[in-house]
Coordinates of N, CA and C in Angstrom, one line a residue:
M140 N 0.8 -1.2 0.1 CA 0.1 0.0 -0.1 C 0.7 1.2 0.0
S141 N 0.7 2.2 -1.0 CA 1.3 3.5 -0.9 C 0.6 4.4 0.1
N142 N 1.5 4.9 0.9 CA 1.0 5.8 2.0 C 0.9 7.2 1.4
V143 N -0.2 7.6 1.1 CA -0.5 9.0 0.3 C -1.9 9.7 0.8
I144 N -1.8 10.9 0.9 CA -3.0 11.7 1.0 C -3.1 12.6 -0.1
V145 N -4.2 12.4 -0.8 CA -4.4 13.1 -2.0 C -5.4 14.1 -1.8
T146 N -5.0 15.5 -2.2 CA -5.8 16.6 -1.9 C -6.6 17.0 -3.1
D147 N -7.8 17.8 -2.8 CA -8.6 18.3 -3.8 C -8.8 17.4 -5.0
P148 N -9.2 16.2 -4.8 CA -9.6 15.3 -6.1 C -10.8 15.9 -6.8
P149 N -11.1 15.5 -8.1 CA -12.4 16.0 -8.7 C -13.5 15.5 -8.1
R150 N -14.6 16.2 -8.0 CA -15.8 15.6 -7.4 C -17.1 15.7 -8.5
A151 N -18.0 14.9 -8.4 CA -19.2 15.0 -9.2 C -19.9 16.3 -8.8
A152 N -20.5 16.9 -9.8 CA -21.1 18.1 -9.7 C -22.1 18.1 -8.4
A153 N -22.4 19.1 -7.7 CA -23.3 19.0 -6.7 C -24.7 18.9 -7.0
K154 N -25.1 19.6 -8.1 CA -26.6 19.5 -8.5 C -26.8 18.0 -9.0
D155 N -25.9 17.2 -9.5 CA -26.0 16.0 -10.0 C -26.3 15.0 -8.6
V156 N -25.4 15.3 -7.6 CA -25.5 14.6 -6.3 C -26.9 14.8 -5.7
E157 N -27.4 16.1 -5.8 CA -28.7 16.3 -5.2 C -29.8 15.6 -6.0
A158 N -29.7 15.6 -7.4 CA -30.5 14.8 -8.1 C -30.6 13.4 -7.9
L159 N -29.4 12.8 -7.5 CA -29.4 11.4 -7.2 C -30.0 11.0 -5.8
A160 N -29.9 12.0 -5.0 CA -30.3 11.9 -3.7 C -32.0 11.7 -3.6
A161 N -32.5 12.0 -4.5 CA -34.0 11.9 -4.6 C -34.4 10.5 -4.9
H162 N -33.4 9.7 -5.4 CA -33.7 8.2 -5.8 C -33.2 7.3 -5.0
G163 N -33.8 6.0 -4.8 CA -33.2 4.9 -3.9 C -32.3 4.4 -4.5
V164 N -31.6 3.5 -3.7 CA -30.4 2.6 -4.1 C -30.7 1.6 -5.1
A165 N -32.0 1.1 -5.0 CA -32.4 0.0 -6.0 C -32.5 0.7 -7.3
T166 N -33.3 1.8 -7.4 CA -33.3 2.5 -8.7 C -32.1 2.9 -9.2
V167 N -31.2 3.4 -8.6 CA -29.9 3.7 -9.1 C -29.2 2.7 -9.8
H168 N -29.2 1.5 -8.9 CA -28.5 0.3 -9.2 C -29.1 -0.2 -10.5
E169 N -30.4 -0.2 -10.8 CA -31.1 -0.8 -11.8 C -30.6 -0.1 -13.0
V170 N -30.7 1.4 -13.1 CA -30.6 2.0 -14.2 C -29.0 2.1 -14.7
M171 N -28.1 1.7 -13.8 CA -26.8 1.6 -14.2 C -26.4 0.1 -14.6
G172 N -27.4 -0.5 -15.0 CA -27.5 -2.1 -15.5 C -26.9 -2.9 -14.5
R173 N -27.5 -2.7 -13.4 CA -27.4 -3.4 -12.1 C -26.1 -3.6 -11.7
T174 N -25.3 -2.5 -11.8 CA -23.8 -2.4 -11.3 C -23.8 -1.4 -10.0
G175 N -22.6 -1.4 -9.6 CA -22.3 -0.4 -8.4 C -22.6 -0.6 -7.0
L176 N -23.3 -1.8 -6.7 CA -23.6 -2.0 -5.4 C -22.3 -2.5 -4.6
L177 N -22.3 -2.1 -3.2 CA -21.1 -2.4 -2.5 C -21.5 -3.5 -1.7
G178 N -22.1 -4.7 -2.4 CA -22.3 -5.9 -1.5 C -23.3 -5.7 -0.7
T179 N -23.7 -6.8 0.2 CA -24.7 -6.9 1.1 C -24.1 -6.9 2.4
R180 N -23.0 -7.0 2.8 CA -22.3 -6.8 4.1 C -22.7 -5.5 4.7
L181 N -22.8 -4.4 4.1 CA -22.8 -3.1 4.7 C -24.4 -2.8 5.0
R182 N -24.7 -2.7 6.3 CA -26.0 -2.3 6.8 C -26.2 -1.1 7.5
P183 N -27.2 -0.3 7.5 CA -27.5 0.8 8.1 C -27.6 0.9 9.7
I184 N -27.2 1.5 10.4 CA -27.4 1.6 11.9 C -28.7 2.3 12.3
Q185 N -29.3 2.9 11.2 CA -30.6 3.6 11.5 C -31.6 3.2 10.5
Q186 N -32.8 3.5 10.4 CA -33.7 3.3 9.4 C -34.4 4.5 8.9
D187 N -34.9 4.5 7.7 CA -35.7 5.5 7.0 C -34.7 6.7 6.9
T188 N -33.6 6.3 6.4 CA -32.6 7.4 6.0 C -32.0 7.1 4.5
R189 N -31.9 8.2 3.8 CA -31.3 8.2 2.5 C -30.4 9.4 2.4
V190 N -29.1 9.1 2.0 CA -28.2 10.2 1.7 C -27.5 9.9 0.4
A191 N -27.1 11.2 -0.1 CA -26.1 11.1 -1.4 C -25.0 12.0 -1.2
G192 N -23.8 11.7 -1.5 CA -22.9 12.6 -1.4 C -21.5 12.1 -2.1
T193 N -20.5 13.0 -2.2 CA -19.1 12.6 -2.8 C -18.3 11.8 -1.8
A194 N -17.7 10.8 -2.4 CA -16.9 9.9 -1.7 C -15.5 10.7 -1.3
V195 N -15.1 10.6 0.0 CA -13.7 10.8 0.4 C -13.3 9.4 1.0
T196 N -12.2 8.8 0.2 CA -11.9 7.4 0.6 C -10.7 7.2 1.5
V197 N -10.7 6.2 2.3 CA -9.8 5.9 3.2 C -9.4 4.3 3.1
L198 N -8.1 4.1 3.1 CA -7.4 2.9 3.1 C -6.6 2.6 4.4
S199 N -7.2 1.8 5.4 CA -6.5 1.8 6.5 C -6.1 0.3 6.9
W200 N -5.1 0.1 7.8 CA -4.8 -1.1 8.3 C -5.8 -1.5 9.4
P201 N -6.1 -2.8 9.4 CA -7.1 -3.3 10.2 C -6.8 -2.9 11.8
G202 N -7.8 -2.5 12.3 CA -7.6 -2.2 13.8 C -6.8 -1.0 14.0
D203 N -6.8 -0.1 13.0 CA -5.9 1.2 13.2 C -6.6 2.2 12.4
N204 N -7.1 3.3 13.1 CA -7.9 4.4 12.6 C -7.1 5.7 12.4
L205 N -5.7 5.7 12.4 CA -5.1 6.9 12.1 C -5.5 7.6 10.8
M206 N -5.6 6.7 9.8 CA -5.8 7.4 8.5 C -7.3 8.1 8.5
I207 N -8.1 7.7 9.3 CA -9.5 8.4 9.4 C -9.3 9.7 9.9
H208 N -8.4 9.8 11.0 CA -8.0 11.2 11.4 C -7.6 12.1 10.4
A209 N -6.7 11.5 9.5 CA -6.2 12.2 8.6 C -7.2 12.7 7.4
A210 N -8.3 11.8 7.3 CA -9.2 12.1 6.3 C -10.2 13.2 6.6
V211 N -10.3 13.4 7.8 CA -11.3 14.4 8.3 C -10.8 15.6 7.9
E212 N -9.7 16.0 7.8 CA -9.0 17.3 7.3 C -9.5 17.3 5.7
Q213 N -9.6 16.4 4.9 CA -9.9 16.2 3.5 C -11.5 16.3 3.2
C214 N -12.3 16.3 4.2 CA -13.7 16.4 4.0 C -14.2 17.5 4.0
G215 N -15.3 17.7 3.3 CA -16.0 19.0 3.3 C -17.7 18.8 3.1
E216 N -18.1 20.0 2.8 CA -19.6 19.9 2.7 C -20.3 18.9 1.5
G217 N -21.0 18.2 1.9 CA -21.6 17.3 0.8 C -20.9 15.9 0.6
D218 N -19.7 15.6 1.5 CA -19.0 14.6 1.2 C -19.6 13.4 2.2
I219 N -19.2 12.2 1.7 CA -19.5 10.9 2.5 C -18.1 10.0 2.6
L220 N -17.8 9.8 3.9 CA -16.5 9.3 4.2 C -16.6 7.7 4.0
V221 N -15.8 7.2 3.1 CA -15.8 5.8 2.7 C -14.5 5.1 3.3
V222 N -14.7 4.1 4.1 CA -13.5 3.6 4.7 C -13.5 2.1 4.5
T223 N -12.1 1.5 4.1 CA -11.9 0.1 4.1 C -10.6 -0.2 4.6
T224 N -10.4 -1.4 4.9 CA -9.1 -1.9 5.3 C -8.3 -2.8 4.4
T225 N -7.0 -3.0 4.7 CA -6.3 -3.8 3.8 C -6.4 -5.3 3.9
S226 N -7.2 -5.7 4.9 CA -7.5 -7.1 5.2 C -8.9 -6.9 6.0
P227 N -9.6 -8.0 6.2 CA -11.0 -8.0 7.0 C -10.8 -7.5 8.2
S228 N -11.5 -6.8 8.9 CA -11.6 -6.3 10.1 C -13.0 -5.9 10.5
T229 N -13.3 -6.3 11.9 CA -14.6 -5.9 12.4 C -14.6 -4.9 13.6
D230 N -13.1 -4.4 14.0 CA -12.9 -3.6 15.1 C -13.8 -2.3 14.9
G231 N -14.0 -1.8 16.1 CA -14.9 -0.5 15.9 C -14.1 0.7 15.8
M232 N -13.8 1.0 14.5 CA -12.8 2.0 13.9 C -13.4 3.4 14.1
F233 N -14.7 3.5 14.1 CA -15.4 4.9 14.0 C -16.4 5.0 15.2
G234 N -16.6 6.2 15.8 CA -17.6 6.3 16.8 C -18.1 7.9 16.8
E235 N -18.6 8.3 17.9 CA -19.2 9.6 18.1 C -18.4 10.7 18.0
L236 N -17.1 10.7 18.4 CA -16.1 11.7 18.2 C -15.8 12.0 16.8
F237 N -15.5 11.0 16.1 CA -15.3 11.2 14.6 C -16.7 11.9 13.8
A238 N -17.7 11.4 14.3 CA -19.0 11.9 13.8 C -19.2 13.3 14.0
T239 N -18.8 13.7 15.1 CA -18.8 15.2 15.6 C -18.0 16.0 14.8
A240 N -16.8 15.6 14.5 CA -15.9 16.4 13.7 C -16.4 16.4 12.3
L241 N -16.8 15.3 11.8 CA -17.2 15.3 10.5 C -18.7 16.1 10.2
Q242 N -19.4 16.1 11.2 CA -20.9 16.8 11.1 C -20.3 18.2 11.1
R243 N -19.5 18.5 11.8 CA -19.1 20.0 11.9 C -18.7 20.5 10.4
R244 N -18.0 19.6 9.6 CA -17.6 19.8 8.3 C -18.6 19.7 7.3
G245 N -19.8 19.4 7.5 CA -20.9 19.3 6.6 C -20.9 17.9 5.9
V246 N -20.2 16.9 6.4 CA -20.2 15.5 5.9 C -21.5 14.9 6.1
R247 N -22.2 14.2 5.1 CA -23.4 13.6 5.2 C -23.4 12.2 5.8
G248 N -22.4 11.5 6.0 CA -22.5 10.2 6.4 C -21.3 9.4 6.3
L249 N -21.4 8.0 6.6 CA -20.4 7.1 6.7 C -20.6 5.8 6.1
V250 N -19.7 5.3 5.3 CA -19.7 4.0 4.8 C -18.4 3.5 5.3
I251 N -18.4 2.2 6.0 CA -17.3 1.5 6.3 C -17.5 0.1 6.4
D252 N -16.3 -0.5 5.5 CA -16.3 -1.8 5.5 C -15.5 -2.5 6.6
A253 N -15.9 -2.1 7.7 CA -15.2 -2.6 8.9 C -16.2 -2.4 10.3
G254 N -15.8 -2.2 11.3 CA -16.7 -2.1 12.6 C -16.9 -0.6 12.9
I255 N -18.1 -0.3 13.7 CA -18.4 0.9 14.0 C -18.9 0.8 15.4
R256 N -18.8 1.9 16.2 CA -19.4 1.7 17.7 C -20.1 3.1 17.9
D257 N -20.6 3.3 19.2 CA -21.3 4.4 19.6 C -22.7 4.6 18.6
T258 N -23.2 3.6 18.4 CA -24.4 3.6 17.5 C -25.5 4.5 17.9
V259 N -25.8 4.3 19.4 CA -27.1 5.1 19.9 C -26.6 6.5 19.9
E260 N -25.4 6.9 20.1 CA -25.0 8.4 20.0 C -25.2 8.8 18.5
L261 N -24.7 8.0 17.5 CA -24.6 8.4 16.2 C -26.0 8.7 15.8
R262 N -27.2 7.8 16.1 CA -28.5 7.8 15.7 C -29.1 9.2 16.4
E263 N -28.7 9.5 17.7 CA -29.3 10.6 18.4 C -28.7 11.9 17.7
M264 N -27.6 12.0 17.3 CA -27.0 13.0 16.7 C -27.4 13.1 15.2
G265 N -28.1 12.2 14.5 CA -28.5 12.1 13.2 C -27.3 12.1 12.1
F266 N -26.3 11.2 12.7 CA -25.2 11.1 11.5 C -25.4 9.6 11.1
P267 N -25.8 9.5 9.9 CA -26.2 8.2 9.4 C -24.8 7.4 8.9
A268 N -24.9 6.1 9.1 CA -23.8 5.2 9.0 C -24.1 3.9 8.4
W269 N -23.3 3.3 7.6 CA -23.5 1.9 7.0 C -22.2 1.3 7.3
S270 N -22.3 -0.1 8.0 CA -21.0 -0.6 8.3 C -21.2 -2.2 8.1
A271 N -20.0 -2.8 8.1 CA -20.1 -4.2 8.1 C -20.1 -4.9 9.3
A272 N -19.9 -4.1 10.5 CA -20.0 -4.8 11.8 C -20.2 -3.7 12.9
V273 N -20.7 -4.1 13.9 CA -20.9 -3.2 15.1 C -20.2 -3.7 16.1
S274 N -19.1 -3.2 16.7 CA -18.2 -3.6 17.7 C -17.6 -2.6 18.7
P275 N -17.6 -2.8 19.7 CA -16.9 -1.9 20.9 C -15.5 -1.9 20.9
Q276 N -14.9 -3.0 20.2 CA -13.4 -3.2 20.2 C -12.7 -2.0 19.7
G277 N -11.9 -1.5 20.4 CA -11.1 -0.2 20.3 C -9.9 -0.4 19.0
T278 N -9.3 0.6 18.7 CA -8.2 0.6 17.6 C -6.9 1.5 18.2
V279 N -6.0 1.2 17.4 CA -4.6 2.0 17.7 C -4.5 3.0 16.4
K280 N -3.5 3.8 16.7 CA -3.2 5.0 15.7 C -1.8 4.8 15.4
A281 N -1.5 3.8 14.6 CA 0.0 3.6 14.6 C 0.6 3.3 13.2
T282 N -0.3 3.1 12.3 CA 0.2 2.6 10.8 C -0.4 3.6 9.7
G283 N 0.6 3.8 8.8 CA 0.2 4.6 7.8 C -0.7 4.1 6.8
G284 N -1.4 4.8 6.0 CA -2.4 4.3 5.0 C -2.6 5.2 3.9
S285 N -3.7 5.3 3.3 CA -4.0 6.5 2.3 C -5.4 7.0 2.4
V286 N -5.5 8.2 1.8 CA -6.8 8.9 1.7 C -6.9 9.5 0.2
N287 N -8.1 9.4 -0.2 CA -8.4 9.8 -1.4 C -7.7 9.1 -2.7
V288 N -7.7 7.7 -2.4 CA -7.0 6.8 -3.5 C -8.3 5.9 -3.8
P289 N -8.3 5.2 -5.0 CA -9.2 4.2 -5.2 C -9.1 3.1 -4.4
V290 N -10.4 2.8 -3.8 CA -10.6 1.6 -2.9 C -11.6 0.6 -3.5
V291 N -11.5 -0.7 -2.9 CA -12.5 -1.5 -3.1 C -13.4 -2.0 -2.1
V292 N -14.8 -2.0 -2.2 CA -15.6 -2.5 -1.1 C -16.6 -3.3 -1.9
G293 N -16.9 -4.7 -1.4 CA -17.7 -5.4 -2.0 C -17.5 -5.7 -3.5
G294 N -16.3 -5.6 -3.9 CA -16.1 -5.9 -5.3 C -16.2 -4.6 -6.2
Q295 N -16.6 -3.4 -5.7 CA -16.9 -2.2 -6.4 C -15.7 -1.3 -6.2
V296 N -15.1 -0.8 -7.3 CA -14.0 0.2 -7.1 C -14.8 1.6 -6.8
I297 N -14.3 2.2 -5.7 CA -14.8 3.7 -5.5 C -13.6 4.6 -5.5
R298 N -13.7 5.6 -6.4 CA -12.9 6.7 -6.5 C -13.1 7.8 -5.7
P299 N -12.3 8.8 -5.2 CA -12.8 9.8 -4.5 C -13.4 10.8 -5.4
G300 N -14.5 11.3 -5.0 CA -15.4 12.2 -5.8 C -16.5 11.4 -6.6
D301 N -16.5 10.1 -6.6 CA -17.6 9.4 -7.0 C -18.8 9.6 -6.2
V302 N -20.1 9.3 -6.7 CA -21.2 9.7 -5.8 C -21.6 8.4 -5.1
I303 N -21.8 8.5 -3.7 CA -22.3 7.4 -2.9 C -23.8 7.7 -2.7
V304 N -24.6 6.7 -2.8 CA -26.1 6.9 -2.5 C -26.2 5.6 -1.5
A305 N -27.0 5.9 -0.5 CA -27.1 4.8 0.6 C -28.6 5.1 1.4
D306 N -29.4 4.0 1.4 CA -30.5 4.0 2.1 C -30.7 2.6 2.8
D307 N -31.8 2.4 3.3 CA -32.2 1.2 4.1 C -31.8 -0.1 3.1
D308 N -31.7 -0.2 1.8 CA -31.5 -1.3 1.0 C -29.9 -1.6 0.9
G309 N -29.1 -0.5 1.1 CA -27.7 -0.8 1.1 C -27.1 0.4 0.5
V310 N -25.9 0.2 -0.2 CA -25.2 1.4 -0.8 C -24.6 1.2 -2.3
V311 N -24.7 2.2 -3.0 CA -24.2 2.0 -4.3 C -23.6 3.2 -4.8
C312 N -22.5 2.9 -5.6 CA -21.5 3.9 -5.9 C -21.8 4.3 -7.6
V313 N -21.8 5.5 -7.8 CA -22.1 6.0 -9.1 C -21.0 6.8 -9.5
P314 N -20.0 6.3 -10.7 CA -18.9 7.0 -11.1 C -19.2 8.5 -11.4
R315 N -18.2 9.5 -10.9 CA -18.7 10.8 -11.1 C -18.8 11.2 -12.5
E316 N -18.4 10.6 -13.5 CA -18.7 10.9 -15.0 C -20.2 10.6 -15.2
R317 N -20.5 9.6 -14.6 CA -21.9 9.2 -14.9 C -23.0 9.6 -14.1
A318 N -22.8 10.6 -13.4 CA -23.8 10.9 -12.3 C -24.9 11.7 -12.9
R319 N -24.7 12.7 -14.0 CA -25.8 13.3 -14.7 C -26.7 12.4 -15.2
R320 N -26.2 11.6 -16.1 CA -27.2 10.7 -16.8 C -27.6 9.7 -16.1
T321 N -27.2 9.2 -15.0 CA -27.8 8.3 -14.1 C -28.8 9.0 -13.3
A322 N -28.7 10.0 -13.0 CA -29.9 10.9 -12.3 C -31.0 11.0 -13.3
E323 N -30.6 11.2 -14.5 CA -31.8 11.4 -15.4 C -32.5 10.2 -15.8
A324 N -31.6 9.0 -15.9 CA -32.2 7.6 -15.9 C -33.2 7.3 -14.8
S325 N -32.7 7.8 -13.6 CA -33.4 7.2 -12.4 C -34.7 8.0 -12.5
E326 N -34.7 9.3 -12.8 CA -35.9 10.0 -12.8 C -37.0 9.2 -13.9
A327 N -36.4 9.0 -14.9 CA -37.3 8.5 -16.1 C -37.8 7.0 -15.5
R328 N -37.0 6.2 -14.9 CA -37.4 4.9 -14.4 C -38.7 5.2 -13.3
E329 N -38.5 6.1 -12.5 CA -39.4 6.2 -11.4 C -40.7 6.8 -12.0
A330 N -40.7 7.5 -13.0 CA -41.9 8.0 -13.8 C -42.7 6.8 -14.4
K331 N -41.7 5.9 -14.9 CA -42.4 4.7 -15.5 C -43.0 3.8 -14.5
E332 N -42.2 3.7 -13.4 CA -42.8 2.9 -12.1 C -44.1 3.6 -11.5
A333 N -44.2 4.8 -11.6 CA -45.5 5.6 -11.2 C -46.7 5.1 -11.9
G334 N -46.4 5.0 -13.4 CA -47.4 4.5 -14.2 C -47.9 3.0 -13.7
A335 N -47.0 2.2 -13.6 CA -47.0 0.8 -13.3 C -47.9 0.7 -11.7
R336 N -47.4 1.5 -11.0 CA -47.9 1.4 -9.6 C -49.6 1.9 -9.7
A337 N -49.7 2.8 -10.5 CA -51.3 3.3 -10.8 C -52.1 2.2 -11.3
A338 N -51.4 1.5 -12.3 CA -52.1 0.3 -13.0 C -52.4 -0.8 -12.0
F339 N -51.3 -1.1 -11.1 CA -51.7 -2.3 -10.3 C -52.6 -1.8 -9.1
Q340 N -52.6 -0.7 -8.9 CA -53.7 -0.2 -7.8 C -55.2 -0.3 -8.5
E341 N -55.3 -0.3 -9.7 CA -56.5 -0.4 -10.5 C -56.8 -1.9 -10.8
G342 N -55.9 -2.8 -10.4 CA -56.2 -4.3 -10.5 C -55.4 -4.9 -11.7
Q343 N -54.5 -4.2 -12.5 CA -54.0 -4.8 -13.7 C -52.8 -5.7 -13.0
L344 N -52.5 -6.8 -13.8 CA -51.5 -7.7 -13.4 C -50.3 -7.5 -14.1
G345 N -49.2 -7.8 -13.4 CA -47.7 -7.7 -14.1 C -47.7 -8.6 -15.3
L346 N -48.4 -9.8 -15.2 CA -48.2 -10.7 -16.4 C -48.8 -10.0 -17.7
D347 N -49.8 -9.1 -17.6 CA -50.4 -8.5 -18.6 C -49.6 -7.2 -19.0
R348 N -49.3 -6.4 -18.0 CA -48.6 -5.0 -18.2 C -47.3 -5.4 -19.0
Y349 N -46.6 -6.3 -18.5 CA -45.1 -6.5 -19.1 C -45.2 -7.6 -20.2
G350 N -46.4 -8.2 -20.7 CA -46.4 -9.2 -21.7 C -45.9 -10.3 -21.2
L351 N -46.0 -10.8 -19.8 CA -45.3 -12.1 -19.4 C -46.0 -13.3 -19.8
R352 N -47.3 -13.3 -20.2 CA -48.0 -14.5 -20.4 C -47.2 -15.1 -21.7
E353 N -46.7 -14.3 -22.7 CA -46.0 -15.0 -23.9 C -44.8 -15.7 -23.3
T354 N -44.1 -15.1 -22.4 CA -42.9 -15.7 -21.9 C -43.1 -16.9 -21.2
L355 N -44.2 -16.9 -20.5 CA -44.6 -18.3 -19.8 C -44.8 -19.4 -21.0
V356 N -45.5 -19.0 -22.1 CA -45.8 -20.0 -23.1 C -44.5 -20.5 -23.5
R357 N -43.5 -19.6 -24.1 CA -42.4 -19.9 -24.6 C -41.5 -20.8 -23.8
L358 N -41.5 -20.6 -22.5 CA -40.9 -21.4 -21.5 C -41.5 -22.8 -21.2
G359 N -42.9 -23.0 -21.8 CA -43.5 -24.2 -21.5 C -44.0 -24.2 -20.2
V360 N -44.4 -23.3 -19.8 CA -45.1 -23.2 -18.6 C -46.8 -23.3 -18.8
S361 N -47.5 -24.2 -18.3 CA -48.8 -24.5 -18.8 C -49.8 -24.3 -17.3
Y362 N -51.0 -24.0 -17.5 CA -52.0 -23.9 -16.6 C -52.8 -25.2 -16.5
Q363 N -53.1 -25.9 -15.4 CA -53.9 -27.0 -15.0 C -54.7 -26.7 -13.8
S364 N -55.9 -27.3 -13.9 CA -57.0 -27.1 -12.7 C -56.3 -28.0 -11.8
Y365 N -56.7 -28.1 -10.5 CA -56.0 -28.9 -9.4 C -56.3 -30.3 -9.8
D366 N -57.5 -30.7 -10.2 CA -58.0 -32.1 -10.5 C -57.1 -32.6 -11.6
E367 N -56.9 -31.8 -12.6 CA -56.0 -32.2 -13.8 C -54.6 -32.5 -13.2
Y368 N -54.2 -31.8 -12.3 CA -52.7 -31.7 -11.9 C -52.6 -33.1 -11.0
E369 N -53.7 -33.2 -10.3 CA -53.8 -34.6 -9.5 C -53.8 -35.8 -10.2
R370 N -54.7 -35.8 -11.4 CA -54.8 -36.9 -12.1 C -53.4 -37.2 -13.1
E371 N -52.7 -36.0 -13.4 CA -51.4 -36.3 -14.0 C -50.4 -36.8 -12.9
R372 N -50.3 -36.4 -11.9 CA -49.5 -36.9 -10.8 C -49.8 -38.5 -10.6
E373 N -51.1 -38.9 -10.5 CA -51.4 -40.2 -10.3 C -50.9 -41.1 -11.5
R374 N -51.1 -40.6 -12.8 CA -50.5 -41.3 -14.0 C -49.0 -41.3 -13.8
E375 N -48.3 -40.5 -13.5 CA -46.8 -40.5 -13.3 C -46.6 -41.6 -12.3
R376 N -47.3 -41.7 -11.2 CA -46.9 -42.6 -10.2 C -47.0 -44.0 -10.6
E377 N -48.2 -44.1 -11.2 CA -48.4 -45.6 -11.9 C -47.5 -46.0 -12.9
S378 N -47.0 -45.1 -13.7 CA -46.1 -45.4 -14.7 C -44.7 -45.8 -14.0
A379 N -44.3 -44.9 -13.1 CA -43.2 -45.3 -12.2 C -43.2 -46.6 -11.6
A380 N -44.4 -47.2 -11.1 CA -44.5 -48.4 -10.3 C -44.4 -49.5 -11.5
E381 N -45.0 -49.3 -12.7 CA -44.9 -50.4 -13.7 C -43.5 -50.4 -14.2
R382 N -42.6 -49.5 -14.3 CA -41.3 -49.5 -14.6 C -40.4 -50.3 -13.6
D383 N -40.8 -49.9 -12.2 CA -40.0 -50.4 -11.1 C -40.3 -52.2 -11.1
G384 N -41.6 -52.4 -11.4 CA -42.2 -53.8 -11.5 C -41.4 -54.6 -12.6
A385 N -41.3 -53.9 -13.8 CA -40.8 -54.6 -15.0 C -39.2 -54.8 -14.9
G386 N -38.7 -54.0 -14.0 CA -37.3 -54.2 -13.9 C -36.8 -55.0 -12.7
S387 N -37.9 -55.6 -11.8 CA -37.4 -56.5 -10.8 C -37.3 -58.0 -11.2

């Protein structure tokens, strides 16, 4: 790992981040071709919260939060801190004091592929966080790392300045160059879903709205009454018994 703190990386435009903030993680993930998810390990410590912001990334050694301290200085209004470690860790690397410092700088939340603690206090102060573990286990401040370099979380590469969208469903990363068109595609998808929602409320079935009956036919899926189904099963049992008898 190269020990470096990169200052002033390019960031997605604030207006595009705000546009993405209006849409859920599932929608953003879908319009990007079902890419960008940071896996299923990261879970929110709170509920009913959605945030979007630009990533400030941290690569730390496990059990060592020195580089989070260094990253605070690089954070500003509208950022989300993204932390991972060089090998798996569940230690509580982040807590209330970090959140206090970041909240003062306008940071919108935390995504950490490691442990977090002081969760009650974080909820009380309204600082949202998504973590891979919750643990009171403390850390040291003794090993160098990097800030604002590309990191990998859940198989997804996150660069400084990319857009992070997080809600109850999980976390998704939008490359900064794709922020505008992803926001536009998300808006279009939600408009389309609004039409489907209205149709379903009126009683229309997805089978008909999406033309799925033809798909069922193509796949050889048939409809049978219960009596027909039971008669067919009985015939199959009788045929199996005859084959077994013939082979004995």
